[in-house]
Coordinates of C-alpha atoms and ligand atoms in Angstrom, one line a residue:
G1 CA -170.7 111.6 -31.8
K2 CA -168.9 112.9 -28.7
T3 CA -165.4 113.2 -30.3
I4 CA -164.1 115.3 -33.1
S5 CA -163.5 113.5 -36.4
F6 CA -160.0 114.3 -37.8
I7 CA -157.0 112.9 -39.7
E8 CA -154.1 111.6 -37.8
L9 CA -150.8 112.3 -39.6
N10 CA -147.7 111.0 -37.8
G11 CA -149.3 111.7 -34.4
R12 CA -150.6 115.1 -35.4
L13 CA -154.4 115.7 -35.5
L14 CA -155.5 117.6 -38.6
P15 CA -158.7 118.5 -40.4
K16 CA -160.0 116.2 -43.1
F17 CA -158.4 118.0 -46.0
D18 CA -156.7 116.4 -49.0
I19 CA -153.8 114.4 -47.6
D20 CA -151.3 115.5 -50.2
C21 CA -152.1 119.2 -49.4
L22 CA -151.6 118.4 -45.7
E23 CA -148.4 116.6 -46.2
N24 CA -146.8 118.9 -48.7
V25 CA -146.8 122.1 -46.6
P26 CA -143.1 121.9 -45.5
S27 CA -141.9 121.8 -49.2
L28 CA -144.0 124.7 -50.3
P29 CA -141.8 127.2 -52.2
L30 CA -142.2 130.7 -50.7
R31 CA -141.4 134.1 -52.1
D32 CA -139.7 137.0 -50.5
D33 CA -142.8 139.2 -50.8
D34 CA -145.2 136.6 -49.4
V35 CA -147.1 137.4 -46.2
L36 CA -148.0 134.4 -44.0
I37 CA -150.8 134.8 -41.5
C38 CA -150.5 132.3 -38.6
A39 CA -153.0 131.5 -35.9
Y40 CA -154.5 128.7 -34.0
P41 CA -158.1 128.2 -35.4
K42 CA -160.7 130.8 -34.5
C43 CA -158.2 133.4 -33.3
G44 CA -158.5 136.1 -36.0
T45 CA -157.2 134.8 -39.3
H46 CA -160.0 136.1 -41.5
W47 CA -159.8 139.5 -39.9
L48 CA -156.1 139.8 -40.5
F49 CA -156.4 138.5 -44.0
E50 CA -158.9 141.2 -45.0
I51 CA -156.9 144.0 -43.3
S52 CA -153.6 142.9 -44.9
R53 CA -155.0 142.7 -48.4
M54 CA -156.5 146.2 -48.2
L55 CA -153.2 147.6 -47.0
I56 CA -151.2 145.9 -49.7
E57 CA -153.7 146.7 -52.4
N58 CA -153.9 150.3 -51.0
T59 CA -157.7 150.3 -51.3
T60 CA -160.7 148.9 -49.5
N61 CA -162.1 147.9 -52.9
V62 CA -160.7 144.3 -53.0
P63 CA -162.5 141.3 -54.5
V64 CA -164.7 139.3 -52.2
Q65 CA -162.5 136.2 -51.8
P66 CA -162.5 133.5 -49.1
K67 CA -159.2 133.4 -47.1
D68 CA -159.4 129.6 -47.4
D69 CA -158.3 130.0 -51.1
F70 CA -154.9 131.0 -49.7
M71 CA -154.6 128.4 -46.9
I72 CA -151.4 126.5 -47.5
E73 CA -152.6 123.2 -46.0
F74 CA -155.8 123.2 -48.0
I75 CA -155.0 124.5 -51.5
P76 CA -152.8 122.4 -53.9
Q77 CA -149.3 123.7 -54.4
K78 CA -149.9 124.1 -58.1
T79 CA -152.7 126.5 -57.5
L80 CA -150.7 128.4 -54.9
A81 CA -147.8 128.7 -57.4
S82 CA -150.2 130.3 -59.9
L83 CA -151.2 133.1 -57.6
P84 CA -149.8 136.5 -58.4
S85 CA -147.4 138.3 -56.0
P86 CA -147.7 139.5 -53.3
R87 CA -149.6 136.5 -51.9
I88 CA -151.3 136.7 -48.5
L89 CA -151.2 133.1 -47.3
N90 CA -152.4 131.6 -44.1
S91 CA -152.0 128.5 -42.0
H92 CA -153.1 127.0 -38.7
Y93 CA -150.0 124.7 -38.6
R94 CA -147.6 124.6 -35.7
F95 CA -144.5 126.6 -36.5
Q96 CA -142.3 123.5 -36.9
Y97 CA -144.5 122.2 -39.7
L98 CA -144.6 125.4 -41.8
P99 CA -142.7 125.7 -45.1
K100 CA -139.0 125.2 -44.7
D101 CA -138.5 128.2 -47.0
L102 CA -139.4 130.5 -44.1
K103 CA -135.8 130.3 -43.0
K104 CA -134.4 131.2 -46.5
K105 CA -136.9 133.8 -47.7
K106 CA -137.9 137.2 -46.3
T107 CA -141.6 136.1 -46.0
K108 CA -143.3 138.3 -43.3
I109 CA -145.3 136.5 -40.7
L110 CA -148.3 137.9 -39.0
Y111 CA -149.0 135.9 -35.9
I112 CA -152.2 136.5 -33.9
R113 CA -153.2 134.8 -30.6
R114 CA -156.5 134.9 -28.7
N115 CA -157.4 134.0 -25.1
P116 CA -158.1 130.3 -24.8
K117 CA -161.6 130.6 -23.3
D118 CA -163.0 132.6 -26.2
A119 CA -161.0 130.5 -28.7
A120 CA -162.5 127.3 -27.2
V121 CA -166.1 128.7 -27.4
S122 CA -165.5 129.9 -31.0
F123 CA -164.0 126.5 -32.0
Y124 CA -166.9 124.6 -30.3
N125 CA -169.5 126.6 -32.2
H126 CA -167.5 126.1 -35.4
S127 CA -167.4 122.3 -34.8
K128 CA -171.1 122.2 -34.0
K129 CA -172.1 124.1 -37.0
L130 CA -170.0 121.9 -39.2
S131 CA -171.3 118.8 -37.4
K132 CA -171.6 116.8 -40.7
Y133 CA -167.9 117.3 -41.3
Y134 CA -166.7 116.9 -37.6
E135 CA -169.4 114.3 -36.8
Y136 CA -169.7 116.0 -33.5
D137 CA -172.8 116.9 -31.4
G138 CA -171.5 117.1 -27.9
E139 CA -172.0 119.8 -25.3
F140 CA -169.7 122.7 -24.5
K141 CA -168.3 121.2 -21.2
D142 CA -167.4 118.0 -23.0
Y143 CA -165.8 119.9 -25.9
L144 CA -163.7 121.9 -23.5
K145 CA -162.2 118.6 -22.2
L146 CA -161.3 117.7 -25.8
F147 CA -159.8 121.2 -26.2
V148 CA -157.6 121.1 -23.2
D149 CA -156.4 117.6 -24.1
G150 CA -155.6 118.8 -27.6
K151 CA -158.0 116.2 -29.1
V152 CA -159.3 118.6 -31.7
D153 CA -158.1 119.3 -35.2
Y154 CA -154.8 121.2 -35.2
G155 CA -154.1 119.8 -31.7
S156 CA -153.4 121.6 -28.4
W157 CA -153.9 125.4 -28.1
F158 CA -151.4 125.3 -25.3
E159 CA -148.6 123.7 -27.3
Y160 CA -149.4 126.0 -30.2
V161 CA -149.0 129.3 -28.3
K162 CA -146.0 128.1 -26.3
E163 CA -144.1 127.1 -29.5
W164 CA -144.7 130.6 -31.0
E165 CA -143.7 132.2 -27.7
Q166 CA -140.4 130.4 -27.9
I167 CA -139.8 131.1 -31.6
I168 CA -140.6 134.8 -31.2
S169 CA -138.1 135.1 -28.3
T170 CA -135.3 133.2 -30.0
S171 CA -135.5 133.7 -33.8
D172 CA -134.8 136.7 -35.9
L173 CA -137.5 136.0 -38.4
P174 CA -139.8 138.9 -39.3
I175 CA -142.8 138.2 -37.1
L176 CA -145.4 140.7 -36.0
E177 CA -147.2 139.4 -32.9
L178 CA -150.8 140.5 -32.4
T179 CA -153.6 139.6 -30.1
Y180 CA -157.3 139.4 -30.9
E181 CA -158.1 141.4 -27.7
G182 CA -155.6 144.1 -28.7
M183 CA -157.1 144.4 -32.1
K184 CA -160.6 144.7 -30.6
E185 CA -159.4 147.3 -28.1
D186 CA -157.6 149.5 -30.6
P187 CA -158.3 148.3 -34.2
V188 CA -156.9 151.5 -35.8
G189 CA -153.7 151.1 -33.8
G190 CA -153.5 147.5 -34.9
I191 CA -154.0 148.4 -38.5
R192 CA -151.2 151.0 -38.2
K193 CA -148.9 148.3 -36.7
I194 CA -149.6 145.9 -39.5
S195 CA -149.1 148.6 -42.1
E196 CA -145.7 149.6 -40.7
F197 CA -144.7 146.0 -40.5
L198 CA -145.7 145.3 -44.1
G199 CA -144.1 148.5 -45.3
T200 CA -147.3 150.0 -46.7
T201 CA -148.1 153.7 -46.7
P202 CA -151.8 154.2 -46.4
T203 CA -153.4 157.7 -45.9
E204 CA -155.2 158.3 -42.6
E205 CA -158.4 158.2 -44.5
L206 CA -157.6 154.7 -45.9
I207 CA -156.8 153.5 -42.4
R208 CA -160.1 154.7 -41.2
D209 CA -161.9 153.1 -44.2
I210 CA -160.1 149.8 -43.6
N211 CA -161.1 149.8 -40.0
D212 CA -164.7 150.4 -41.1
R213 CA -164.8 147.8 -43.8
C214 CA -163.1 145.2 -41.6
S215 CA -165.4 145.7 -38.6
F216 CA -167.1 142.5 -37.6
A217 CA -170.5 143.7 -38.8
N218 CA -169.3 144.8 -42.2
M219 CA -167.1 141.8 -42.8
S220 CA -169.8 139.3 -41.9
Q221 CA -172.2 141.1 -44.2
R222 CA -169.8 141.2 -47.1
K223 CA -168.2 137.8 -46.6
G224 CA -170.5 135.7 -44.4
H225 CA -171.9 133.8 -47.3
L226 CA -168.6 132.7 -48.6
T227 CA -167.9 130.0 -46.0
G228 CA -171.6 129.0 -45.8
K229 CA -174.4 129.4 -43.3
V230 CA -176.1 127.0 -41.0
E231 CA -179.7 127.9 -40.0
G232 CA -179.2 131.3 -41.4
Q233 CA -176.1 132.0 -39.3
S234 CA -172.7 132.4 -40.9
I235 CA -170.3 129.7 -39.9
M236 CA -167.2 131.9 -39.8
Y237 CA -168.6 135.1 -38.5
R238 CA -170.3 134.4 -35.3
K239 CA -170.0 137.2 -32.6
G240 CA -166.6 138.7 -33.0
E241 CA -166.3 139.7 -29.3
V242 CA -164.0 139.4 -26.4
G243 CA -165.5 137.7 -23.3
D244 CA -168.3 135.6 -24.8
W245 CA -166.8 132.7 -22.9
K246 CA -168.7 134.1 -19.8
N247 CA -171.9 132.9 -21.5
W248 CA -170.5 129.4 -21.8
F249 CA -168.3 128.7 -18.7
T250 CA -170.0 127.9 -15.5
V251 CA -168.2 128.9 -12.3
A252 CA -167.1 125.3 -11.8
L253 CA -165.9 124.9 -15.3
D254 CA -164.0 128.2 -15.2
E255 CA -162.2 127.2 -12.0
W256 CA -161.3 123.8 -13.5
F257 CA -160.0 125.5 -16.6
D258 CA -157.9 128.1 -14.7
Q259 CA -156.2 125.2 -12.8
I260 CA -155.4 123.4 -16.0
Y261 CA -154.1 126.7 -17.5
A262 CA -151.9 127.4 -14.5
H263 CA -150.4 123.9 -14.8
K264 CA -149.9 123.8 -18.6
M265 CA -148.7 127.4 -18.9
S266 CA -146.4 127.4 -15.8
D267 CA -143.4 127.6 -18.2
S268 CA -144.8 130.5 -20.2
K269 CA -144.7 134.3 -19.8
L270 CA -147.7 134.8 -22.0
Q271 CA -150.6 137.0 -20.8
F272 CA -154.1 137.0 -22.2
K273 CA -157.0 139.4 -21.7
Y274 CA -160.3 137.8 -20.9
S275 CA -162.4 141.0 -21.1
L276 CA -162.0 144.5 -22.5
Ligands
LIG301 P1 -166.3 134.2 -32.7 O1 -166.7 132.7 -33.0 O2 -165.9 134.4 -31.3 O3 -167.3 135.1 -33.2 P2 -160.7 132.8 -37.6 O4 -160.8 133.9 -38.6 O5 -159.3 132.6 -37.2 O6 -161.4 131.5 -38.1 O7 -161.4 133.3 -36.3 C1 -162.8 133.3 -36.3 C2 -163.3 134.2 -35.1 O8 -163.0 135.6 -35.5 C3 -164.8 134.2 -34.9 O9 -164.9 134.4 -33.5 C4 -165.2 135.3 -35.8 O10 -166.5 135.8 -35.5 C5 -164.2 136.3 -35.5 N1 -164.1 137.4 -36.5 C6 -164.1 137.3 -37.9 N2 -164.0 138.5 -38.5 C7 -163.9 139.4 -37.5 C8 -163.8 140.8 -37.5 N3 -163.8 141.5 -38.6 N4 -163.7 141.4 -36.3 C9 -163.7 140.7 -35.1 N5 -163.8 139.4 -35.1 C10 -163.9 138.7 -36.2

């Protein structure tokens, strides 16, 4: 079809996960030593997950596990409760729908954002590869309209990033804000920032090793099979670059998008990089 198939839950558009899991997120009990990775879909969740666990385990020798096993809107609470501490959890939920415990516990939040053009291209390819699940087979230009209208699972990218912008400027929760482009530009610097924030003390050698093990090429080789492949291509590890949008946006589409961006983001101070 030409639209994305999703679940509508009190006006929110969500992926077709188990409804109890989707609904129970706000009541999820958190722990002080949990880490919660937050991002709009396709903006760097898998990458941060792998870096964080290597920092916390103090080794690159971590089991090959899918980050989706720690996704709080996908995994039943009972299973999440049985996980040993420290847990590295993740979610694509808007801030207001995250566990209420965030306000009571010291849970650290890693938040990553990515420029909307690359995010849209990545999400489009994701939806096409999972066409059975999304029941979607449209073209990119048509998907981009759905994306700007927020008619995709997890809703509007614009609302998502603006809500976090507001939370980061007004709350005193422990949040480390990262960008996909910043991580690509200086991954070692990014790993250092994450390490300081999480309070880990890796050697310089371990930082270099983590950077190497978490490169796009190495991660897709080690973990690409976990989330499945379509026509021999990994669903989750596609290109891992900044600026691939230039291969998908025509000049006209780009001008159209820039206008919409200017309008929707007029009340925002956020800046994004579109190339390195
Ligand atoms: P592309 O489709 O542009 O390649 P998420 O993890 O939030 O689902 O985001 C997926 C995006 O991150 C995909 O983008 C994927 O290829 C990219 N990605 C995954 N691992 C990466 C890594 N180690 N380094 C850089 N990008 C990575």
